[in-house]
Amino acid sequence: MHKMLHPKADVERLYIPRKDGGRGLIDVETAFKTATIGLDHYLKHKEGQYPKQVLEHERSKAKNSISKNATKFKREVTMPEIENREDKSASENAKALKHVFKSRMKSMKEEKWKNKALHGQYPKILEKPHVDTVTTNKWLSSNLKGETEGLLVAAQDQAINTRNYQKVICGQPVESKCRLCSQHEETVDHIVSGCEVLAKTEYISRHNNAAAYLHRSIGKDHDIEITDKWYEHEPETVIHNKDNNITIMWDMPVNTERTITANRPDIIVKDSVNSTCKLIDMTVPSDRNIALKETEKKMQVQRPRTRNTENVAYENRSDPCGCWCAWYSEEGYGRKHQESIRKS
């Protein structure tokens, strides 16, 4: 467990399934309580001499009785009475009861996580309607190193030792402004997507790397010869497939009859056979600005009318992905390649 859990990261999140944004560890306490409740239900409803003898023996105990503990554990989660189905065996009914108890325990952990002022900011973002939760949480099942995953989770929990964290949370007498731009509070969100100094270097590099991986994935889908390793891929300005009916252009301006400010999409995919042209422009905003950035991109990009493209169907598609992988949920061309970008 060395470096796999940040000292200030959320503990409840450890025991929430990975598909729901947690880290998927088994909670020993929950497992014990679940087994106790299931065993108690089984002994009470299983016919036969030996189960009745065991139940009688357990009831005679002054403490640590299975029956008494099961009643106590049920009260902790305010479980409703589950009807014992006659058409099911005692084992099947006990299993159903255990499933209900585990679901209630999971809901309690999630609610406790969301209600935290600092750590609860991230799960609240995931509940927004424009966020694709399934794709967002896939990175937690991508076999990252434990220390890398722990660092990313700590950043999502806002538990990184930024100046704002030192001053507001720890109460230290320090300056909370960003040490690079000295304009805004130095929070995790500011560092990953809001610093004007980093925008000129690190943000551009991050955007280009993600766009280059998308370029490589699109080329691979159209059987265009590319490098085997994604990190060695350097996009060429123009590439064609073997039949020369698919042209992929990288960072190329589009000449238009009327002035359009945003006339340089990241990738253009021209299909000569179907007379279509896809303009792909990606962005990596803060998770809080995903919907805003998507709307901004759509307003910037208009149909680029030129003399030679009056009969060409254009599709403008913007696929913003948050800095912490909160994916936009709209269906589209770029969505096909979200899995590829996430791995990069």
mmCIF file of C-alpha atoms in Angstrom:
data_model
loop_
_atom_site.group_PDB
_atom_site.id
_atom_site.type_symbol
_atom_site.label_atom_id
_atom_site.label_comp_id
_atom_site.label_asym_id
_atom_site.label_seq_id
_atom_site.Cartn_x
_atom_site.Cartn_y
_atom_site.Cartn_z
ATOM 1 C CA MET A 1 0.000 0.000 0.000
ATOM 2 C CA HIS A 2 3.052 2.297 -0.098
ATOM 3 C CA LYS A 3 1.995 5.607 -1.722
ATOM 4 C CA MET A 4 -1.241 4.033 -2.980
ATOM 5 C CA LEU A 5 -3.368 6.204 -0.673
ATOM 6 C CA HIS A 6 -2.617 9.873 -0.116
ATOM 7 C CA PRO A 7 -2.707 10.754 3.611
ATOM 8 C CA LYS A 8 -5.393 13.391 2.971
ATOM 9 C CA ALA A 9 -7.426 11.512 0.343
ATOM 10 C CA ASP A 10 -10.979 10.364 1.040
ATOM 11 C CA VAL A 11 -11.288 7.049 2.903
ATOM 12 C CA GLU A 12 -14.918 6.269 1.961
ATOM 13 C CA ARG A 13 -13.907 6.344 -1.693
ATOM 14 C CA LEU A 14 -11.618 3.357 -1.117
ATOM 15 C CA TYR A 15 -14.596 1.027 -0.671
ATOM 16 C CA ILE A 16 -16.803 2.303 -3.500
ATOM 17 C CA PRO A 17 -16.735 0.235 -6.737
ATOM 18 C CA ARG A 18 -14.437 1.500 -9.474
ATOM 19 C CA LYS A 19 -17.288 1.807 -11.961
ATOM 20 C CA ASP A 20 -18.825 4.372 -9.595
ATOM 21 C CA GLY A 21 -15.633 6.381 -9.141
ATOM 22 C CA GLY A 22 -14.163 4.570 -6.138
ATOM 23 C CA ARG A 23 -11.125 2.328 -5.794
ATOM 24 C CA GLY A 24 -12.900 -0.994 -5.378
ATOM 25 C CA LEU A 25 -11.410 -2.331 -2.140
ATOM 26 C CA ILE A 26 -13.441 -4.778 -0.048
ATOM 27 C CA ASP A 27 -14.502 -3.315 3.285
ATOM 28 C CA VAL A 28 -13.805 -6.027 5.891
ATOM 29 C CA GLU A 29 -16.351 -4.559 8.312
ATOM 30 C CA THR A 30 -19.097 -4.543 5.667
ATOM 31 C CA ALA A 31 -18.172 -8.090 4.605
ATOM 32 C CA PHE A 32 -18.443 -9.299 8.219
ATOM 33 C CA LYS A 33 -21.810 -7.631 8.787
ATOM 34 C CA THR A 34 -23.152 -8.937 5.482
ATOM 35 C CA ALA A 35 -22.102 -12.505 6.288
ATOM 36 C CA THR A 36 -23.634 -12.263 9.776
ATOM 37 C CA ILE A 37 -26.990 -11.055 8.445
ATOM 38 C CA GLY A 38 -27.060 -13.725 5.758
ATOM 39 C CA LEU A 39 -26.176 -16.517 8.199
ATOM 40 C CA ASP A 40 -28.814 -15.370 10.681
ATOM 41 C CA HIS A 41 -31.494 -15.383 7.978
ATOM 42 C CA TYR A 42 -30.371 -18.808 6.774
ATOM 43 C CA LEU A 43 -30.493 -20.379 10.254
ATOM 44 C CA LYS A 44 -33.968 -18.973 10.940
ATOM 45 C CA HIS A 45 -35.527 -20.274 7.734
ATOM 46 C CA LYS A 46 -33.574 -23.453 6.990
ATOM 47 C CA GLU A 47 -35.481 -26.599 7.831
ATOM 48 C CA GLY A 48 -33.695 -29.394 9.618
ATOM 49 C CA GLN A 49 -32.462 -30.456 13.031
ATOM 50 C CA TYR A 50 -28.940 -29.044 12.926
ATOM 51 C CA PRO A 51 -29.737 -25.456 11.843
ATOM 52 C CA LYS A 52 -32.307 -25.249 14.660
ATOM 53 C CA GLN A 53 -29.762 -26.497 17.209
ATOM 54 C CA VAL A 54 -27.192 -23.943 16.042
ATOM 55 C CA LEU A 55 -29.776 -21.153 16.218
ATOM 56 C CA GLU A 56 -30.842 -22.183 19.710
ATOM 57 C CA HIS A 57 -27.224 -22.239 20.851
ATOM 58 C CA GLU A 58 -26.575 -18.790 19.386
ATOM 59 C CA ARG A 59 -29.640 -17.289 21.078
ATOM 60 C CA SER A 60 -28.421 -18.528 24.440
ATOM 61 C CA LYS A 61 -25.259 -16.416 24.234
ATOM 62 C CA ALA A 62 -25.159 -13.267 26.359
ATOM 63 C CA LYS A 63 -23.170 -11.364 23.723
ATOM 64 C CA ASN A 64 -21.699 -11.838 20.241
ATOM 65 C CA SER A 65 -24.735 -13.800 19.226
ATOM 66 C CA ILE A 66 -25.286 -14.054 15.459
ATOM 67 C CA SER A 67 -28.966 -13.217 15.863
ATOM 68 C CA LYS A 68 -28.354 -10.214 18.136
ATOM 69 C CA ASN A 69 -25.541 -8.877 15.975
ATOM 70 C CA ALA A 70 -27.639 -9.267 12.814
ATOM 71 C CA THR A 71 -30.466 -7.253 14.387
ATOM 72 C CA LYS A 72 -27.998 -4.571 15.450
ATOM 73 C CA PHE A 73 -26.409 -4.334 11.991
ATOM 74 C CA LYS A 74 -29.794 -4.022 10.297
ATOM 75 C CA ARG A 75 -30.709 -1.110 12.548
ATOM 76 C CA GLU A 76 -27.522 0.727 11.583
ATOM 77 C CA VAL A 77 -28.686 1.016 7.977
ATOM 78 C CA THR A 78 -32.435 1.189 8.728
ATOM 79 C CA MET A 79 -33.135 -1.834 6.537
ATOM 80 C CA PRO A 80 -36.760 -2.574 5.672
ATOM 81 C CA GLU A 81 -38.155 -6.012 6.415
ATOM 82 C CA ILE A 82 -37.517 -8.335 3.485
ATOM 83 C CA GLU A 83 -40.273 -10.817 2.775
ATOM 84 C CA ASN A 84 -39.110 -14.418 2.816
ATOM 85 C CA ARG A 85 -40.211 -15.961 -0.484
ATOM 86 C CA GLU A 86 -41.605 -19.468 -0.193
ATOM 87 C CA ASP A 87 -40.653 -20.360 -3.764
ATOM 88 C CA LYS A 88 -36.996 -19.715 -2.983
ATOM 89 C CA SER A 89 -34.598 -21.753 -0.874
ATOM 90 C CA ALA A 90 -33.179 -20.465 2.409
ATOM 91 C CA SER A 91 -29.822 -19.877 0.713
ATOM 92 C CA GLU A 92 -31.376 -17.832 -2.099
ATOM 93 C CA ASN A 93 -33.388 -15.699 0.320
ATOM 94 C CA ALA A 94 -30.309 -15.116 2.462
ATOM 95 C CA LYS A 95 -28.341 -14.100 -0.625
ATOM 96 C CA ALA A 96 -31.050 -11.597 -1.618
ATOM 97 C CA LEU A 97 -31.001 -10.111 1.883
ATOM 98 C CA LYS A 98 -27.220 -9.773 1.775
ATOM 99 C CA HIS A 99 -27.460 -8.002 -1.574
ATOM 100 C CA VAL A 100 -29.913 -5.446 -0.146
ATOM 101 C CA PHE A 101 -27.680 -4.830 2.878
ATOM 102 C CA LYS A 102 -24.564 -4.345 0.725
ATOM 103 C CA SER A 103 -26.457 -1.892 -1.492
ATOM 104 C CA ARG A 104 -27.519 0.116 1.553
ATOM 105 C CA MET A 105 -23.963 0.194 2.908
ATOM 106 C CA LYS A 106 -22.670 1.319 -0.498
ATOM 107 C CA SER A 107 -25.265 4.101 -0.665
ATOM 108 C CA MET A 108 -24.289 5.296 2.815
ATOM 109 C CA LYS A 109 -20.604 5.472 1.837
ATOM 110 C CA GLU A 110 -21.412 7.367 -1.360
ATOM 111 C CA GLU A 111 -23.641 9.818 0.508
ATOM 112 C CA LYS A 112 -20.944 10.401 3.117
ATOM 113 C CA TRP A 113 -18.396 11.004 0.348
ATOM 114 C CA LYS A 114 -20.636 13.508 -1.449
ATOM 115 C CA ASN A 115 -21.491 15.426 1.713
ATOM 116 C CA LYS A 116 -17.865 16.309 2.435
ATOM 117 C CA ALA A 117 -17.108 19.944 1.666
ATOM 118 C CA LEU A 118 -13.733 19.270 0.021
ATOM 119 C CA HIS A 119 -13.713 15.643 -1.120
ATOM 120 C CA GLY A 120 -17.366 15.803 -2.171
ATOM 121 C CA GLN A 121 -16.786 18.300 -4.980
ATOM 122 C CA TYR A 122 -15.732 15.648 -7.490
ATOM 123 C CA PRO A 123 -18.695 13.215 -7.051
ATOM 124 C CA LYS A 124 -21.070 16.173 -7.361
ATOM 125 C CA ILE A 125 -19.527 16.990 -10.744
ATOM 126 C CA LEU A 126 -20.151 13.408 -11.882
ATOM 127 C CA GLU A 127 -23.874 13.828 -11.179
ATOM 128 C CA LYS A 128 -24.244 16.620 -13.726
ATOM 129 C CA PRO A 129 -26.363 15.631 -16.759
ATOM 130 C CA HIS A 130 -23.658 16.419 -19.339
ATOM 131 C CA VAL A 131 -21.116 14.005 -17.806
ATOM 132 C CA ASP A 132 -20.756 10.470 -19.151
ATOM 133 C CA THR A 133 -20.100 8.622 -15.882
ATOM 134 C CA VAL A 134 -19.286 5.268 -17.477
ATOM 135 C CA THR A 135 -16.492 6.629 -19.677
ATOM 136 C CA THR A 136 -15.335 9.008 -16.941
ATOM 137 C CA ASN A 137 -14.607 6.188 -14.496
ATOM 138 C CA LYS A 138 -12.992 3.761 -16.970
ATOM 139 C CA TRP A 139 -9.521 5.077 -16.178
ATOM 140 C CA LEU A 140 -9.836 3.502 -12.719
ATOM 141 C CA SER A 141 -9.782 0.082 -14.419
ATOM 142 C CA SER A 142 -6.838 0.792 -16.745
ATOM 143 C CA ASN A 143 -4.137 -0.964 -14.661
ATOM 144 C CA LEU A 144 -2.256 2.163 -13.648
ATOM 145 C CA LYS A 145 0.499 1.888 -11.062
ATOM 146 C CA GLY A 146 -0.850 2.178 -7.536
ATOM 147 C CA GLU A 147 1.104 5.324 -6.686
ATOM 148 C CA THR A 148 0.015 7.015 -9.935
ATOM 149 C CA GLU A 149 -3.636 6.207 -9.289
ATOM 150 C CA GLY A 150 -3.291 7.389 -5.692
ATOM 151 C CA LEU A 151 -1.895 10.747 -6.807
ATOM 152 C CA LEU A 152 -4.671 11.294 -9.369
ATOM 153 C CA VAL A 153 -7.370 10.373 -6.859
ATOM 154 C CA ALA A 154 -5.842 12.771 -4.322
ATOM 155 C CA ALA A 155 -5.959 15.538 -6.917
ATOM 156 C CA GLN A 156 -9.626 14.782 -7.630
ATOM 157 C CA ASP A 157 -10.268 14.919 -3.889
ATOM 158 C CA GLN A 158 -8.595 18.376 -3.784
ATOM 159 C CA ALA A 159 -6.143 16.938 -1.247
ATOM 160 C CA ILE A 160 -2.903 18.033 -2.941
ATOM 161 C CA ASN A 161 -0.754 20.340 -0.839
ATOM 162 C CA THR A 162 -1.452 23.558 -2.754
ATOM 163 C CA ARG A 163 -1.117 26.986 -1.179
ATOM 164 C CA ASN A 164 -4.878 27.336 -0.903
ATOM 165 C CA TYR A 165 -5.061 23.962 0.848
ATOM 166 C CA GLN A 166 -2.303 24.982 3.239
ATOM 167 C CA LYS A 167 -4.080 28.210 4.183
ATOM 168 C CA VAL A 168 -7.782 27.287 4.131
ATOM 169 C CA ILE A 169 -7.696 23.647 5.265
ATOM 170 C CA CYS A 170 -4.510 23.422 7.312
ATOM 171 C CA GLY A 171 -4.688 26.974 8.673
ATOM 172 C CA GLN A 172 -1.061 27.780 7.898
ATOM 173 C CA PRO A 173 0.002 31.462 7.646
ATOM 174 C CA VAL A 174 0.965 31.338 3.947
ATOM 175 C CA GLU A 175 0.119 33.326 0.822
ATOM 176 C CA SER A 176 -2.661 31.447 -1.001
ATOM 177 C CA LYS A 177 -2.176 33.018 -4.448
ATOM 178 C CA CYS A 178 -0.683 30.975 -7.278
ATOM 179 C CA ARG A 179 3.111 31.015 -7.107
ATOM 180 C CA LEU A 180 3.336 31.290 -10.911
ATOM 181 C CA CYS A 181 0.734 33.895 -11.921
ATOM 182 C CA SER A 182 0.069 35.468 -8.480
ATOM 183 C CA GLN A 183 -3.454 36.322 -9.691
ATOM 184 C CA HIS A 184 -5.760 33.553 -8.465
ATOM 185 C CA GLU A 185 -6.042 31.128 -5.572
ATOM 186 C CA GLU A 186 -3.669 28.195 -6.005
ATOM 187 C CA THR A 187 -6.139 25.305 -6.074
ATOM 188 C CA VAL A 188 -5.933 22.020 -7.952
ATOM 189 C CA ASP A 189 -8.440 23.276 -10.525
ATOM 190 C CA HIS A 190 -6.417 26.432 -11.091
ATOM 191 C CA ILE A 191 -3.192 24.504 -11.607
ATOM 192 C CA VAL A 192 -4.604 22.036 -14.129
ATOM 193 C CA SER A 193 -6.697 24.445 -16.193
ATOM 194 C CA GLY A 194 -6.725 28.057 -15.012
ATOM 195 C CA CYS A 195 -3.180 29.403 -14.749
ATOM 196 C CA GLU A 196 -2.271 31.962 -17.431
ATOM 197 C CA VAL A 197 1.427 31.135 -17.156
ATOM 198 C CA LEU A 198 0.903 27.394 -17.658
ATOM 199 C CA ALA A 199 -1.550 28.061 -20.506
ATOM 200 C CA LYS A 200 1.310 29.224 -22.732
ATOM 201 C CA THR A 201 3.312 26.019 -22.299
ATOM 202 C CA GLU A 202 1.955 23.038 -20.371
ATOM 203 C CA TYR A 203 -1.689 23.349 -21.431
ATOM 204 C CA ILE A 204 -0.755 23.604 -25.103
ATOM 205 C CA SER A 205 1.525 20.588 -24.795
ATOM 206 C CA ARG A 206 -1.227 18.581 -23.079
ATOM 207 C CA HIS A 207 -3.766 19.543 -25.753
ATOM 208 C CA ASN A 208 -1.399 18.674 -28.614
ATOM 209 C CA ASN A 209 -0.521 15.284 -27.097
ATOM 210 C CA ALA A 210 -4.189 14.349 -26.680
ATOM 211 C CA ALA A 211 -5.063 15.585 -30.179
ATOM 212 C CA ALA A 212 -2.099 13.698 -31.653
ATOM 213 C CA TYR A 213 -3.325 10.482 -30.048
ATOM 214 C CA LEU A 214 -6.769 11.092 -31.519
ATOM 215 C CA HIS A 215 -5.138 11.730 -34.917
ATOM 216 C CA ARG A 216 -3.293 8.424 -34.661
ATOM 217 C CA SER A 217 -6.487 6.540 -33.705
ATOM 218 C CA ILE A 218 -8.433 7.974 -36.635
ATOM 219 C CA GLY A 219 -5.610 7.106 -39.024
ATOM 220 C CA LYS A 220 -5.479 3.579 -37.649
ATOM 221 C CA ASP A 221 -9.243 3.170 -38.175
ATOM 222 C CA HIS A 222 -8.816 4.086 -41.854
ATOM 223 C CA ASP A 223 -5.896 1.665 -42.384
ATOM 224 C CA ILE A 224 -3.313 4.409 -42.724
ATOM 225 C CA GLU A 225 0.229 3.401 -41.886
ATOM 226 C CA ILE A 226 1.243 4.923 -38.537
ATOM 227 C CA THR A 227 3.777 4.329 -35.785
ATOM 228 C CA ASP A 228 3.291 1.383 -33.442
ATOM 229 C CA LYS A 229 3.878 3.428 -30.290
ATOM 230 C CA TRP A 230 1.469 6.281 -29.645
ATOM 231 C CA TYR A 231 4.089 8.453 -27.916
ATOM 232 C CA GLU A 232 6.288 8.351 -31.020
ATOM 233 C CA HIS A 233 3.486 9.512 -33.312
ATOM 234 C CA GLU A 234 4.098 12.921 -34.888
ATOM 235 C CA PRO A 235 1.079 13.984 -36.974
ATOM 236 C CA GLU A 236 1.818 14.913 -40.565
ATOM 237 C CA THR A 237 -0.008 17.871 -42.069
ATOM 238 C CA VAL A 238 -1.789 15.715 -44.663
ATOM 239 C CA ILE A 239 -2.095 11.930 -44.859
ATOM 240 C CA HIS A 240 -4.141 9.659 -47.163
ATOM 241 C CA ASN A 241 -5.295 6.074 -47.008
ATOM 242 C CA LYS A 242 -4.252 3.506 -49.624
ATOM 243 C CA ASP A 243 -7.206 4.254 -51.912
ATOM 244 C CA ASN A 244 -6.747 8.040 -51.585
ATOM 245 C CA ASN A 245 -10.418 8.479 -50.741
ATOM 246 C CA ILE A 246 -9.802 9.458 -47.103
ATOM 247 C CA THR A 247 -7.708 12.535 -46.341
ATOM 248 C CA ILE A 248 -6.789 13.503 -42.782
ATOM 249 C CA MET A 249 -5.428 17.012 -42.229
ATOM 250 C CA TRP A 250 -3.714 18.153 -39.057
ATOM 251 C CA ASP A 251 -3.897 21.710 -37.716
ATOM 252 C CA MET A 252 -4.690 23.137 -41.128
ATOM 253 C CA PRO A 253 -6.631 26.399 -41.636
ATOM 254 C CA VAL A 254 -9.776 26.361 -43.762
ATOM 255 C CA ASN A 255 -10.095 29.132 -46.355
ATOM 256 C CA THR A 256 -13.610 30.570 -46.316
ATOM 257 C CA GLU A 257 -15.530 33.236 -48.208
ATOM 258 C CA ARG A 258 -16.546 35.034 -45.044
ATOM 259 C CA THR A 259 -14.338 35.697 -42.046
ATOM 260 C CA ILE A 260 -14.448 32.965 -39.418
ATOM 261 C CA THR A 261 -12.181 33.423 -36.419
ATOM 262 C CA ALA A 262 -12.014 29.734 -35.468
ATOM 263 C CA ASN A 263 -11.044 28.434 -38.911
ATOM 264 C CA ARG A 264 -8.271 26.094 -37.750
ATOM 265 C CA PRO A 265 -9.716 22.857 -36.315
ATOM 266 C CA ASP A 266 -7.366 20.298 -34.830
ATOM 267 C CA ILE A 267 -8.232 17.567 -37.326
ATOM 268 C CA ILE A 268 -10.141 17.470 -40.615
ATOM 269 C CA VAL A 269 -11.296 14.134 -42.022
ATOM 270 C CA LYS A 270 -12.387 14.361 -45.664
ATOM 271 C CA ASP A 271 -14.246 11.446 -47.217
ATOM 272 C CA SER A 272 -14.269 11.774 -51.022
ATOM 273 C CA VAL A 273 -16.545 8.759 -51.545
ATOM 274 C CA ASN A 274 -19.384 9.930 -49.293
ATOM 275 C CA SER A 275 -18.676 13.648 -49.892
ATOM 276 C CA THR A 276 -18.391 14.376 -46.182
ATOM 277 C CA CYS A 277 -15.935 16.389 -44.156
ATOM 278 C CA LYS A 278 -15.635 16.161 -40.393
ATOM 279 C CA LEU A 279 -14.088 19.054 -38.470
ATOM 280 C CA ILE A 280 -12.784 17.856 -35.117
ATOM 281 C CA ASP A 281 -11.777 20.363 -32.478
ATOM 282 C CA MET A 282 -10.947 19.160 -28.995
ATOM 283 C CA THR A 283 -10.418 20.935 -25.697
ATOM 284 C CA VAL A 284 -9.297 19.954 -22.201
ATOM 285 C CA PRO A 285 -11.135 22.295 -19.811
ATOM 286 C CA SER A 286 -11.741 22.015 -16.098
ATOM 287 C CA ASP A 287 -14.492 19.532 -15.289
ATOM 288 C CA ARG A 288 -16.649 22.427 -14.103
ATOM 289 C CA ASN A 289 -16.429 24.076 -17.528
ATOM 290 C CA ILE A 290 -17.133 21.109 -19.798
ATOM 291 C CA ALA A 291 -20.628 22.190 -20.864
ATOM 292 C CA LEU A 292 -19.549 25.836 -21.185
ATOM 293 C CA LYS A 293 -16.550 24.946 -23.337
ATOM 294 C CA GLU A 294 -18.620 22.659 -25.549
ATOM 295 C CA THR A 295 -21.119 25.464 -26.211
ATOM 296 C CA GLU A 296 -18.290 27.911 -26.860
ATOM 297 C CA LYS A 297 -16.705 25.597 -29.429
ATOM 298 C CA LYS A 298 -20.001 25.110 -31.244
ATOM 299 C CA MET A 299 -20.557 28.858 -31.453
ATOM 300 C CA GLN A 300 -17.046 29.446 -32.772
ATOM 301 C CA VAL A 301 -17.207 26.848 -35.531
ATOM 302 C CA GLN A 302 -19.615 27.505 -38.396
ATOM 303 C CA ARG A 303 -20.049 25.907 -41.794
ATOM 304 C CA PRO A 304 -16.931 26.911 -43.754
ATOM 305 C CA ARG A 305 -18.390 27.803 -47.149
ATOM 306 C CA THR A 306 -15.884 27.829 -49.976
ATOM 307 C CA ARG A 307 -16.207 27.844 -53.741
ATOM 308 C CA ASN A 308 -15.358 24.162 -54.073
ATOM 309 C CA THR A 309 -17.395 22.772 -51.198
ATOM 310 C CA GLU A 310 -20.979 23.833 -51.872
ATOM 311 C CA ASN A 311 -22.091 20.180 -52.214
ATOM 312 C CA VAL A 312 -20.032 18.770 -49.339
ATOM 313 C CA ALA A 313 -21.777 17.802 -46.079
ATOM 314 C CA TYR A 314 -19.952 19.195 -43.060
ATOM 315 C CA GLU A 315 -20.172 17.994 -39.482
ATOM 316 C CA ASN A 316 -18.725 20.209 -36.758
ATOM 317 C CA ARG A 317 -17.931 18.189 -33.692
ATOM 318 C CA SER A 318 -16.363 19.309 -30.441
ATOM 319 C CA ASP A 319 -15.408 16.718 -27.854
ATOM 320 C CA PRO A 320 -14.248 18.297 -24.614
ATOM 321 C CA CYS A 321 -12.843 16.015 -21.957
ATOM 322 C CA GLY A 322 -12.285 17.349 -18.460
ATOM 323 C CA CYS A 323 -8.841 17.493 -16.924
ATOM 324 C CA TRP A 324 -9.871 14.671 -14.595
ATOM 325 C CA CYS A 325 -11.562 12.691 -17.400
ATOM 326 C CA ALA A 326 -15.160 13.833 -16.883
ATOM 327 C CA TRP A 327 -16.357 13.012 -20.393
ATOM 328 C CA TYR A 328 -19.077 14.937 -22.205
ATOM 329 C CA SER A 329 -22.012 12.624 -22.862
ATOM 330 C CA GLU A 330 -23.173 13.717 -26.334
ATOM 331 C CA GLU A 331 -23.038 11.040 -29.031
ATOM 332 C CA GLY A 332 -20.725 11.918 -31.891
ATOM 333 C CA TYR A 333 -17.824 10.995 -34.134
ATOM 334 C CA GLY A 334 -15.177 11.847 -31.593
ATOM 335 C CA ARG A 335 -16.885 9.701 -28.961
ATOM 336 C CA LYS A 336 -15.712 6.607 -30.830
ATOM 337 C CA HIS A 337 -12.137 7.530 -29.945
ATOM 338 C CA GLN A 338 -12.621 8.644 -26.334
ATOM 339 C CA GLU A 339 -11.260 5.355 -25.067
ATOM 340 C CA SER A 340 -8.058 5.925 -27.012
ATOM 341 C CA ILE A 341 -7.557 9.463 -25.681
ATOM 342 C CA ARG A 342 -8.229 8.348 -22.117
ATOM 343 C CA LYS A 343 -5.376 5.825 -22.275
ATOM 344 C CA SER A 344 -2.978 8.534 -23.407
#
